[in-house]
Every structure is written in structure tokens, then in C-alpha cells.
CSV table of C-alpha atoms in Angstrom, one decimal:
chain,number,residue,atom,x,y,z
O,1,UNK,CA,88.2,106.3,100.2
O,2,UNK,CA,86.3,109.5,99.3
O,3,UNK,CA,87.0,111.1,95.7
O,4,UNK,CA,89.1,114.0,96.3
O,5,UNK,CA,90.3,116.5,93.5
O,6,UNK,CA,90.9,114.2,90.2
O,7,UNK,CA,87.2,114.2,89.1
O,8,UNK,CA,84.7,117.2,88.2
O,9,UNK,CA,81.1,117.8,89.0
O,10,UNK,CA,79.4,120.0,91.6
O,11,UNK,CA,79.7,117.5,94.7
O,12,UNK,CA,82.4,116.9,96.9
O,13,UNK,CA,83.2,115.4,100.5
O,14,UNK,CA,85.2,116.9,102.6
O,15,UNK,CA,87.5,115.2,105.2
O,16,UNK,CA,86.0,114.5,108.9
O,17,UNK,CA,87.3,112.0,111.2
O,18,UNK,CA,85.5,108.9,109.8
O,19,UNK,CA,83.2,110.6,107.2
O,20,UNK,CA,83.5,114.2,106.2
O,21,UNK,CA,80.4,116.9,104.8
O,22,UNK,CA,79.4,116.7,101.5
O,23,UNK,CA,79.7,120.3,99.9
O,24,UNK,CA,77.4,121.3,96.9
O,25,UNK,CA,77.6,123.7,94.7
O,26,UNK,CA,74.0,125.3,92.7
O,27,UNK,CA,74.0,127.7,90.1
O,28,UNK,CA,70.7,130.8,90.5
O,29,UNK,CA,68.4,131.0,87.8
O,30,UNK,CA,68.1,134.1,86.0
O,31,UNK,CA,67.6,137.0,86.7
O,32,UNK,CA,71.6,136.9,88.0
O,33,UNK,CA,71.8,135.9,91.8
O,34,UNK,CA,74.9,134.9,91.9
O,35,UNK,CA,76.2,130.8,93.1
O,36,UNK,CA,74.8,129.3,96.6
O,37,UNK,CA,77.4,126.9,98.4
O,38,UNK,CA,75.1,123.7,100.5
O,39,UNK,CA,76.5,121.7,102.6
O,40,UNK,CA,75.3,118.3,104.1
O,41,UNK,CA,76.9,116.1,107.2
O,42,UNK,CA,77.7,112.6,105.3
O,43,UNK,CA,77.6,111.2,108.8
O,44,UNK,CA,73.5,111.7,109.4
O,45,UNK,CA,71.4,108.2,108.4
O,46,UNK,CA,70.2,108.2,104.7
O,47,UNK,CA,66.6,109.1,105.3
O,48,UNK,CA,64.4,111.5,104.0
O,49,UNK,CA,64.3,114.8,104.0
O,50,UNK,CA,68.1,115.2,104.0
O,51,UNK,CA,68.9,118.3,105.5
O,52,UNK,CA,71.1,120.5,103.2
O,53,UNK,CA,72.2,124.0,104.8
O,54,UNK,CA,73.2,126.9,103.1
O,55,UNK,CA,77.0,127.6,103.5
O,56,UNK,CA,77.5,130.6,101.6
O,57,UNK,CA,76.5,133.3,98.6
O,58,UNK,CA,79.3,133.9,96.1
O,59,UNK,CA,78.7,136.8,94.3
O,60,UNK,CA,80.7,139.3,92.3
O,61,UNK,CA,80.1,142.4,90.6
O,62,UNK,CA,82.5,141.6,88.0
O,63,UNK,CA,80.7,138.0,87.3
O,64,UNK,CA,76.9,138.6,88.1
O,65,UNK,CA,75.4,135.8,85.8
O,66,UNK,CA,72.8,134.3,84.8
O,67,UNK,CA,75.4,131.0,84.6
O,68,UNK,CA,75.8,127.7,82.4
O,69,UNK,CA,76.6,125.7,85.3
O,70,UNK,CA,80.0,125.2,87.2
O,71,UNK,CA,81.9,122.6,88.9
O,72,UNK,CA,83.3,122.4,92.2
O,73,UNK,CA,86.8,120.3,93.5
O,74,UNK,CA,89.0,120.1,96.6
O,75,UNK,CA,92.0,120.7,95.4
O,76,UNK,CA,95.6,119.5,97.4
O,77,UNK,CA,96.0,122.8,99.1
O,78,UNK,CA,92.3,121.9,101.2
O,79,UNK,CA,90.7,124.7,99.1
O,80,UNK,CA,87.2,124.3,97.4
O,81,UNK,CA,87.9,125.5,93.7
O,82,UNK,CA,85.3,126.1,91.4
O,83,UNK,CA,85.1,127.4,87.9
O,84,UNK,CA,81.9,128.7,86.6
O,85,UNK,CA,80.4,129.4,83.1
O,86,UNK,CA,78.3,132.5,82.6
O,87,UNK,CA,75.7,132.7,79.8
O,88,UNK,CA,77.7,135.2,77.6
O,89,UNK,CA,80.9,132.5,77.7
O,90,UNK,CA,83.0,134.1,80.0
O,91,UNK,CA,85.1,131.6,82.0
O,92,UNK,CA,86.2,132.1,85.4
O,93,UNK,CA,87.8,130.8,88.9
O,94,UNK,CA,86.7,131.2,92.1
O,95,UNK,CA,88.1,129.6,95.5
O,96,UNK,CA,87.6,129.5,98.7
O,97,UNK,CA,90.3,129.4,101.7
O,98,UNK,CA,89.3,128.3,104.8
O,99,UNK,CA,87.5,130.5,107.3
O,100,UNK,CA,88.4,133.2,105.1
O,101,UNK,CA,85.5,133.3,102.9
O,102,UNK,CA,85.3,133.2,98.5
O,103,UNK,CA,87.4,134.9,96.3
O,104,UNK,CA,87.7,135.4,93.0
O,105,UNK,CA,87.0,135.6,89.9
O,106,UNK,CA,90.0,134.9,88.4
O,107,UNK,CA,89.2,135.3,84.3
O,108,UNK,CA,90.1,132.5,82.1
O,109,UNK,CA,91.3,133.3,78.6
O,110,UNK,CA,88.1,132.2,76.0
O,111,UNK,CA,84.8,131.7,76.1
O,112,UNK,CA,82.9,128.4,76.7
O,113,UNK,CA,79.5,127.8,75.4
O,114,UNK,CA,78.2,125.1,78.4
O,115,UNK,CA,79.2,123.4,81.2
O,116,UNK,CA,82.5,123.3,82.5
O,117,UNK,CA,84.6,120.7,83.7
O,118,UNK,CA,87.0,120.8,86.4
O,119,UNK,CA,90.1,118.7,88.0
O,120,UNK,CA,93.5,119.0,89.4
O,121,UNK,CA,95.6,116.6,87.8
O,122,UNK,CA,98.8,114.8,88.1
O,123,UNK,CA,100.9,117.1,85.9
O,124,UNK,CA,103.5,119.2,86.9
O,125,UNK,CA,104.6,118.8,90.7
O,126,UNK,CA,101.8,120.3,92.5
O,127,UNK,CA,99.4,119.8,90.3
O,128,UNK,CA,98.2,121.8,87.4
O,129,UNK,CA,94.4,122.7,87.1
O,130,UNK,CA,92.7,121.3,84.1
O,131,UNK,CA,89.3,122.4,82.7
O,132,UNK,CA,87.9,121.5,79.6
O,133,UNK,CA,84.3,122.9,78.3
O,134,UNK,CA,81.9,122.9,75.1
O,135,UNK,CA,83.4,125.2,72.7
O,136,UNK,CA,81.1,128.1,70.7
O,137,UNK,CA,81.2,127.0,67.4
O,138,UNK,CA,81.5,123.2,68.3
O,139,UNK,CA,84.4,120.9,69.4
O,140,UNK,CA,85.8,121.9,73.2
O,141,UNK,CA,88.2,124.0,74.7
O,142,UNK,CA,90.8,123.3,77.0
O,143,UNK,CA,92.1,125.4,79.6
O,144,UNK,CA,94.8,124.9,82.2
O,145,UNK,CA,97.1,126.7,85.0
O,146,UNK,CA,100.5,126.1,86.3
O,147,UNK,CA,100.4,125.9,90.4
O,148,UNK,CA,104.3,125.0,90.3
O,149,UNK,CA,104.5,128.6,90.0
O,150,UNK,CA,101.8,130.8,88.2
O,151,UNK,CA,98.4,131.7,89.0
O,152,UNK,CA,97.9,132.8,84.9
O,153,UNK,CA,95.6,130.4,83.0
O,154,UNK,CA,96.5,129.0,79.7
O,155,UNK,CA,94.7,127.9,76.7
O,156,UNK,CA,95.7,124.1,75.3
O,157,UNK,CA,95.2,123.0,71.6
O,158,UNK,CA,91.3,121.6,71.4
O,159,UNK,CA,90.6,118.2,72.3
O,160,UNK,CA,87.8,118.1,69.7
O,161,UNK,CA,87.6,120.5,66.7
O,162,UNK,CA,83.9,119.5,66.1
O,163,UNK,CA,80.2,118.3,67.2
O,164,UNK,CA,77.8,119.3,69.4
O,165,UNK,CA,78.9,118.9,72.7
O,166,UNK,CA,76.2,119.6,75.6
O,167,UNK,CA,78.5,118.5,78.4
O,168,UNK,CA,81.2,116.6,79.5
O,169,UNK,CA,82.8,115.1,83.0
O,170,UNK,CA,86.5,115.4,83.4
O,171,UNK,CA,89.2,112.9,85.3
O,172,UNK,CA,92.8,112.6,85.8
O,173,UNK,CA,92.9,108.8,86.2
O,174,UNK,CA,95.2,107.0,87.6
O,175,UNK,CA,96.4,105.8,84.2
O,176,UNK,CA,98.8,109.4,84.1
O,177,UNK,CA,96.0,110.2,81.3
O,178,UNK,CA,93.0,113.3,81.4
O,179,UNK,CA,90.0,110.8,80.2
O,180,UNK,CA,86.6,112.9,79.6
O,181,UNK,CA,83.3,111.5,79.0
O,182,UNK,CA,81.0,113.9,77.3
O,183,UNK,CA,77.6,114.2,75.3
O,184,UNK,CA,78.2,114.8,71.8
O,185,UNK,CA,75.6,114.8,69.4
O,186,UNK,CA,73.7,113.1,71.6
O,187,UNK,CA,75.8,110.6,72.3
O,188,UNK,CA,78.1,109.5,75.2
O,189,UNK,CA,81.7,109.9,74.3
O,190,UNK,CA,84.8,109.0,75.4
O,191,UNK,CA,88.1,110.5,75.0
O,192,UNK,CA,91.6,110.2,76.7
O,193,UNK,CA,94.5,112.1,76.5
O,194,UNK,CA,98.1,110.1,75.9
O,195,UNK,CA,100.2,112.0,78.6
O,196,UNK,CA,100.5,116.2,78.8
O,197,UNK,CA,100.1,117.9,75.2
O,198,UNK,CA,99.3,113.6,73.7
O,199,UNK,CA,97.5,112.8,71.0
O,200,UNK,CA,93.5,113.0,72.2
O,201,UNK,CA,91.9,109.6,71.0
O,202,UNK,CA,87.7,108.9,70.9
O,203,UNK,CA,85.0,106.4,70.9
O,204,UNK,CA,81.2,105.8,71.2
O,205,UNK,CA,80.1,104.3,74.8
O,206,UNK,CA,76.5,103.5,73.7
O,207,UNK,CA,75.5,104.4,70.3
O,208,UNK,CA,72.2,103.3,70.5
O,209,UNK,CA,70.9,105.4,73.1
O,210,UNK,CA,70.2,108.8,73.0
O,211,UNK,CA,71.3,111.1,75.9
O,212,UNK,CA,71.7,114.9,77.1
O,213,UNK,CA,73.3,117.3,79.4
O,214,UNK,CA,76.8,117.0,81.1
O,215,UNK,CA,77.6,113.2,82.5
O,216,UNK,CA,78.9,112.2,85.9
O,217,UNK,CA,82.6,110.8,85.8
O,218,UNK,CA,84.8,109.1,88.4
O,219,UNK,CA,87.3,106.5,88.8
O,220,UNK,CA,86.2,104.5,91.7
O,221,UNK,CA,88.0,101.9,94.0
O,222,UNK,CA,86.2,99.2,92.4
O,223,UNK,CA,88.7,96.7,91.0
O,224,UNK,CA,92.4,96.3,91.1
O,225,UNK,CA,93.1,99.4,88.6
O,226,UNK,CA,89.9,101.1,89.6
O,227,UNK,CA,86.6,101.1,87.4
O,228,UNK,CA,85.3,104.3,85.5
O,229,UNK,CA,81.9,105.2,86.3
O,230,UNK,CA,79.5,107.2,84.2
O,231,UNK,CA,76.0,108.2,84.9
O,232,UNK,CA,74.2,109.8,82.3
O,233,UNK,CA,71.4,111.9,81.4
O,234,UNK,CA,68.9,109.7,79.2
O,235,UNK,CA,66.8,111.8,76.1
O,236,UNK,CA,63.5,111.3,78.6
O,237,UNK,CA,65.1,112.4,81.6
O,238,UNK,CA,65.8,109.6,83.8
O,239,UNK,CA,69.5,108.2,84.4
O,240,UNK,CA,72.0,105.3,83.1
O,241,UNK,CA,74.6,104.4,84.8
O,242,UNK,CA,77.6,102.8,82.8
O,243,UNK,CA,81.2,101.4,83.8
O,244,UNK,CA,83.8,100.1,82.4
O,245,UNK,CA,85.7,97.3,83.2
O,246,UNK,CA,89.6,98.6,83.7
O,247,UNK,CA,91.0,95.1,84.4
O,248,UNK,CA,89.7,93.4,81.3
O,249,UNK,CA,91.3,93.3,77.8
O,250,UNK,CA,90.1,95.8,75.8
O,251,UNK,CA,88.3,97.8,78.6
O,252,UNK,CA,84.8,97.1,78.0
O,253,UNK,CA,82.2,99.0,78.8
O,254,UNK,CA,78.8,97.8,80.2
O,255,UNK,CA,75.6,98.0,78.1
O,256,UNK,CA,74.1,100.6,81.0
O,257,UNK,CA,71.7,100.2,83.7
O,258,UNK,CA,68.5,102.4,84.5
O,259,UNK,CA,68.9,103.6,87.9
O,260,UNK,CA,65.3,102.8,89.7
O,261,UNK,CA,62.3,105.8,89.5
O,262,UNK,CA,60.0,106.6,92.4
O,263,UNK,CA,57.6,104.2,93.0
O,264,UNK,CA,53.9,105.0,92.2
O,265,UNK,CA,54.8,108.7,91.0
O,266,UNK,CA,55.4,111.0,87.5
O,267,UNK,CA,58.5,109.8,85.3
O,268,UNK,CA,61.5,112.4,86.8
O,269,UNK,CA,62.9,114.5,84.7
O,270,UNK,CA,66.8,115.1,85.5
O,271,UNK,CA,68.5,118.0,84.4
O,272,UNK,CA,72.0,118.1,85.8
O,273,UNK,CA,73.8,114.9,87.7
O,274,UNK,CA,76.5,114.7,89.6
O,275,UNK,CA,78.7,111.6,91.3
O,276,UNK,CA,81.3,111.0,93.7
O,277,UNK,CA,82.6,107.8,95.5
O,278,UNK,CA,82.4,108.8,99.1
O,279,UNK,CA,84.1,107.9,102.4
O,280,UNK,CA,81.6,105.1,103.1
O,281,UNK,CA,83.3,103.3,99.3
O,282,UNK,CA,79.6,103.6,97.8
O,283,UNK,CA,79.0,105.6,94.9
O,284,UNK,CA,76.7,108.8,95.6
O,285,UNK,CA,74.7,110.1,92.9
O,286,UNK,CA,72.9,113.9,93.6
O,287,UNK,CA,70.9,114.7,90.2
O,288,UNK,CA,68.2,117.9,89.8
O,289,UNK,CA,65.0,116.6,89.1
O,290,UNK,CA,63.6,120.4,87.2
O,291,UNK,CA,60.1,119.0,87.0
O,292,UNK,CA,60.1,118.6,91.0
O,293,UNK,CA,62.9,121.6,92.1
O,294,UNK,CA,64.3,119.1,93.5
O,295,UNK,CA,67.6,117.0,94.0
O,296,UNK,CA,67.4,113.5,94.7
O,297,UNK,CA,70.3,111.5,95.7
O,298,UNK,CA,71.3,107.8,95.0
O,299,UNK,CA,73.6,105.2,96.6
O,300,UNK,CA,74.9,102.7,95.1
O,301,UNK,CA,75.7,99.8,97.9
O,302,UNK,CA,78.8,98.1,96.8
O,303,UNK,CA,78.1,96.8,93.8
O,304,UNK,CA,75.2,95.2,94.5
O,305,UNK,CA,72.1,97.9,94.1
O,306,UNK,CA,71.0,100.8,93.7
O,307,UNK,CA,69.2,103.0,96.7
O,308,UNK,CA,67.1,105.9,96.2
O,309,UNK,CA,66.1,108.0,95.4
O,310,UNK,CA,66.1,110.3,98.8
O,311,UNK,CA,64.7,113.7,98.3
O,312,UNK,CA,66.4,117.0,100.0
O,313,UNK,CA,64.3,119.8,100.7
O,314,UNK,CA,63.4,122.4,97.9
O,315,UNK,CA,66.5,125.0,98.3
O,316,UNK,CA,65.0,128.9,97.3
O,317,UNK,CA,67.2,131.7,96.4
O,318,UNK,CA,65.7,135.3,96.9
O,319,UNK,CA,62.4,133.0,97.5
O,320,UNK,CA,62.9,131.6,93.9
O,321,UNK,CA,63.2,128.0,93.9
O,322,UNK,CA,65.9,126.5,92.0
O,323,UNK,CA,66.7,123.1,93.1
């Protein structure tokens, strides 16, 4: 079962007949380029190079960058949704409808200061769009829209009024709550939301380990209820995987497990990650290794290991590389 719309990140897979394209989404460096959409056939062996092919440009006079960062769903009209940070805070939505091509942006009201995150959850009967990002000043912000009627965004009351939040990852579980996983003061936190407009409660996932960045979050199959999975940028640069145990009393999470390096090569140095649960039930894990401009993906094989990593070809943009 491939994770559809209820988690955020910049990597999706689309449906196929047995295994659908993975779609990626990259951000330009500065000066402002604009956003490149990738996309990769999930059905091709895992080998290396993985060939990754460029989609489309999305650019816009209106929103020229440099960006933040985005993150990229399929939402349950078949559209890829994104909604993209620029540098100066603004906050908008772009979208993309079949052959038809991008469109957008679409303004949302406030200013983030990092990463956004991104889902469609279960509220409202199709399905309002939830985003929640670093706030400027500290805390976050939460922003959503009403697709039972309305194409306006809305701001919601903060789910944190404080810290210093580098990133976060963004579910609607299947719990009925928005659960968010985020870097706050250097530390991986937890939060989950008790219903629409509840009471936003926290905890510490690891407070002995120090880590950066926005985290990957999904609920995956794993389980009866489904296990949340969390990898995360460590202070050096590589990445921990965490998950937490949603059939257990007290829903424990594990201490966290280095996913392998290269052998016989330089420490990686991961700047952004990214996770789904594809159509094959393994967890896929796409992080950009900056030192390398590079991404490297993982797979996880049920449970068992970790493979990987599997280098994709340097993408460029106006001959700069940036992945």
C-alpha cells in the first residue's frame, strides 16, 4: 500500500498498475530559478545510477524565490499539491492537474520562517488541507483550507508558541489526530492534535541526541494500528531512523537506529530527507547528501534491514548543480 496524501515531504508515488512513478519535488539554489518536478519509474530494479528525469519547471513571476524548501502530496482529487516557502516568508500553493500543466500560486495568509509541511487530512468531508511550518519569532504556524467548499486559506491558533523549530513532518494518522514530528531546539519532538481545533499535547522522542533540519514522517502498514516512522537528520549529518510502537501500552518509541554509510568512503552529510512507504510495502528513504549534490535513496526491506544507499545522478538546474 503506497502512502498517498496523509503525510508530508517532497516524495510521492503515484498509482500504476502494480507500482506507480515516484514524483520528486527540488527546490533551486539561489539566485531564484524557480522548483524542478523529477520523476522516477518505481518499477525499474534498485540499482545504481537511478535514472531520475525532469518532469517540469514551475515558475512564477509572482513567487520567483530563492525558497526554504517545500513539500509535495497527492491529494484525493489525483492532483500533485505542493506548498512552498520562499526566503522572505511568504507561503504559497501550487498544483498541478493532469496534462494540464502547474498552476498557482495561491498566497497563504502569514509568513513562515522554514520548511513547510503539508497533508490532506480527514477533516471536513473532502478533506481539508493542513500545513503547518516554523514560525518567525519561534513556535509554528498553522494554516489550513476548506475543500468542502472554499479555495481561501485560513490561519489556526499556533500549535507551539515557542522554540526554535528547524523543521517538522506532518501526518493525519489514522488515529482522527494531525501528529507532527519536528526539530525543536535541536531536539526531535512530538506533538498530536486531540481532534479539529484540540488541545495540541508534546513530548521528547530522544533527548539525548542532538539533531537538525525537517524529519521524515509516515504512518506505515506495519502493525495492526500502523507504526509511525521517523527518520531524522543527526547533528553530523548522517540519519536515524525511529518508530514507535502503536500497538503497545504507552506507545513507545524505539531508542533509533543509524541507517548504514557508504562503505570505504567520506562520512555523508544529509541536508534534507524525505520518506514514504511505497507500493512494494517497504519504506523508501530519498535524503540530499549537500557535500556530494547528491540524493541517495534507502529501502528498508520489511523490517528486517536497511539497503542503500543507491545514488541518482547529479540533477543541474541552469547548469548549477543542486541535488
Amino acid at each position: 500500500m503506497a502512502t498517498r496524501n496523509n503525510q508530508s515531504g517532497w516524495l510521492v508515488e503515484c498509482q500504476g498498475e502494480q507500482h506507480g512513478s515516484f514524483e520528486l519535488l527540488a527546490t533551486c539554489p539561489a539566485p531564484p530559478r524557480g522548483l524542478i518536478h523529477f520523476s522516477h519509474d518505481s518499477s525499474s530494479s534498485f540499482c545504481a545510477p537511478e535514472i531520475w528525469r525532469e518532469v517540469a519547471r514551475i515558475r512564477a513571476s509572482a513567487f520567483p524565490g530563492p525558497f526554504l524548501g517545500a513539500a509535495l502530496i497527492l491529494s484525493n482529487y489525483g492532483n500533485l499539491e505542493i506548498v512552498v516557502v520562499q526566503k522572505d516568508g511568504a507561503v504559497a500553493h501550487f498544483w498541478k492537474n493532469g496534462i494540464f500543466g502547474w498552476s498557482g500560486p495561491t498566497f497563504l495568509p502569514g509568513k513562515a520562517a522554514g520548511v513547510p509541511a503539508f497533508v490532506q487530512s480527514g477533516f471536513g468531508r473532502c478533506g481539508n488541507f493542513e500545513v503547518i511550518a516554523p514560525s518567525p519569532g519561534g513556535g509554528l504556524r498553522h494554516f489550513w483550507r476548506d475543500n468542502d467548499g472554499s479555495v481561501l486559506w485560513h490561519r489556526a491558533p499556533p500549535p507551539q508558541g515557542d522554540g526554535n523549530w528547524s523543521g517538522v513532518g506532518l501526518i493525519y494518522s489514522n488515529f482522527g489526530h494531525l501528529e507532527v514530528v519536528g526539530v525543536r531546539d535541536e531536539r526531535l519532538t512530538f506533538l498530536w492534535q486531540d481532534g479539529p481545533a484540540g488541545v495540541w499535547r508534546r513530548e521528547e522522542i530522544d533527548p539525548a541526541r542532538a539533531v537538525k533540519g525537517r524529519p521524515a514522517f509516515i504512518q506505515s502498514t506495519y502493525g495492526v494500528r500502523g507504526n509511525f516512522e521517523v527518520v531524522g537528520l543527526t547533528d553530523v549529518g548522517g540519519l536515524v531512523h525511529y518508530w514507535r510502537n502503536n500497538d503497545a501500552a504507552g506507545f513507545p518509541w524505539s531508542a533509533g537506529t543509524l541507517l548504514p554509510p557508504v562503505p570505504n568512503a567520506p562520512p555523508l552529510h544529509f541536508d534534507d530527507v524525505t520518506m514514504i512507504q511505497s507500493s512494494y510495502g517497504r519504506l523508501e528513504v530519498v535524503a540530499r547528501d549537500a557535500s556530494r549534490s547528491a540524493i541517495l535513496h534507502y529501502r528498508e526491506g520489511l523490517g528486517l534491514h536497511w539497503e542503500g544507499p543507491i545514488s541518482g545522478p547529479a540533477m543541474t538546474c541552469d547548469g548549477t548543480t543542486f541535488i
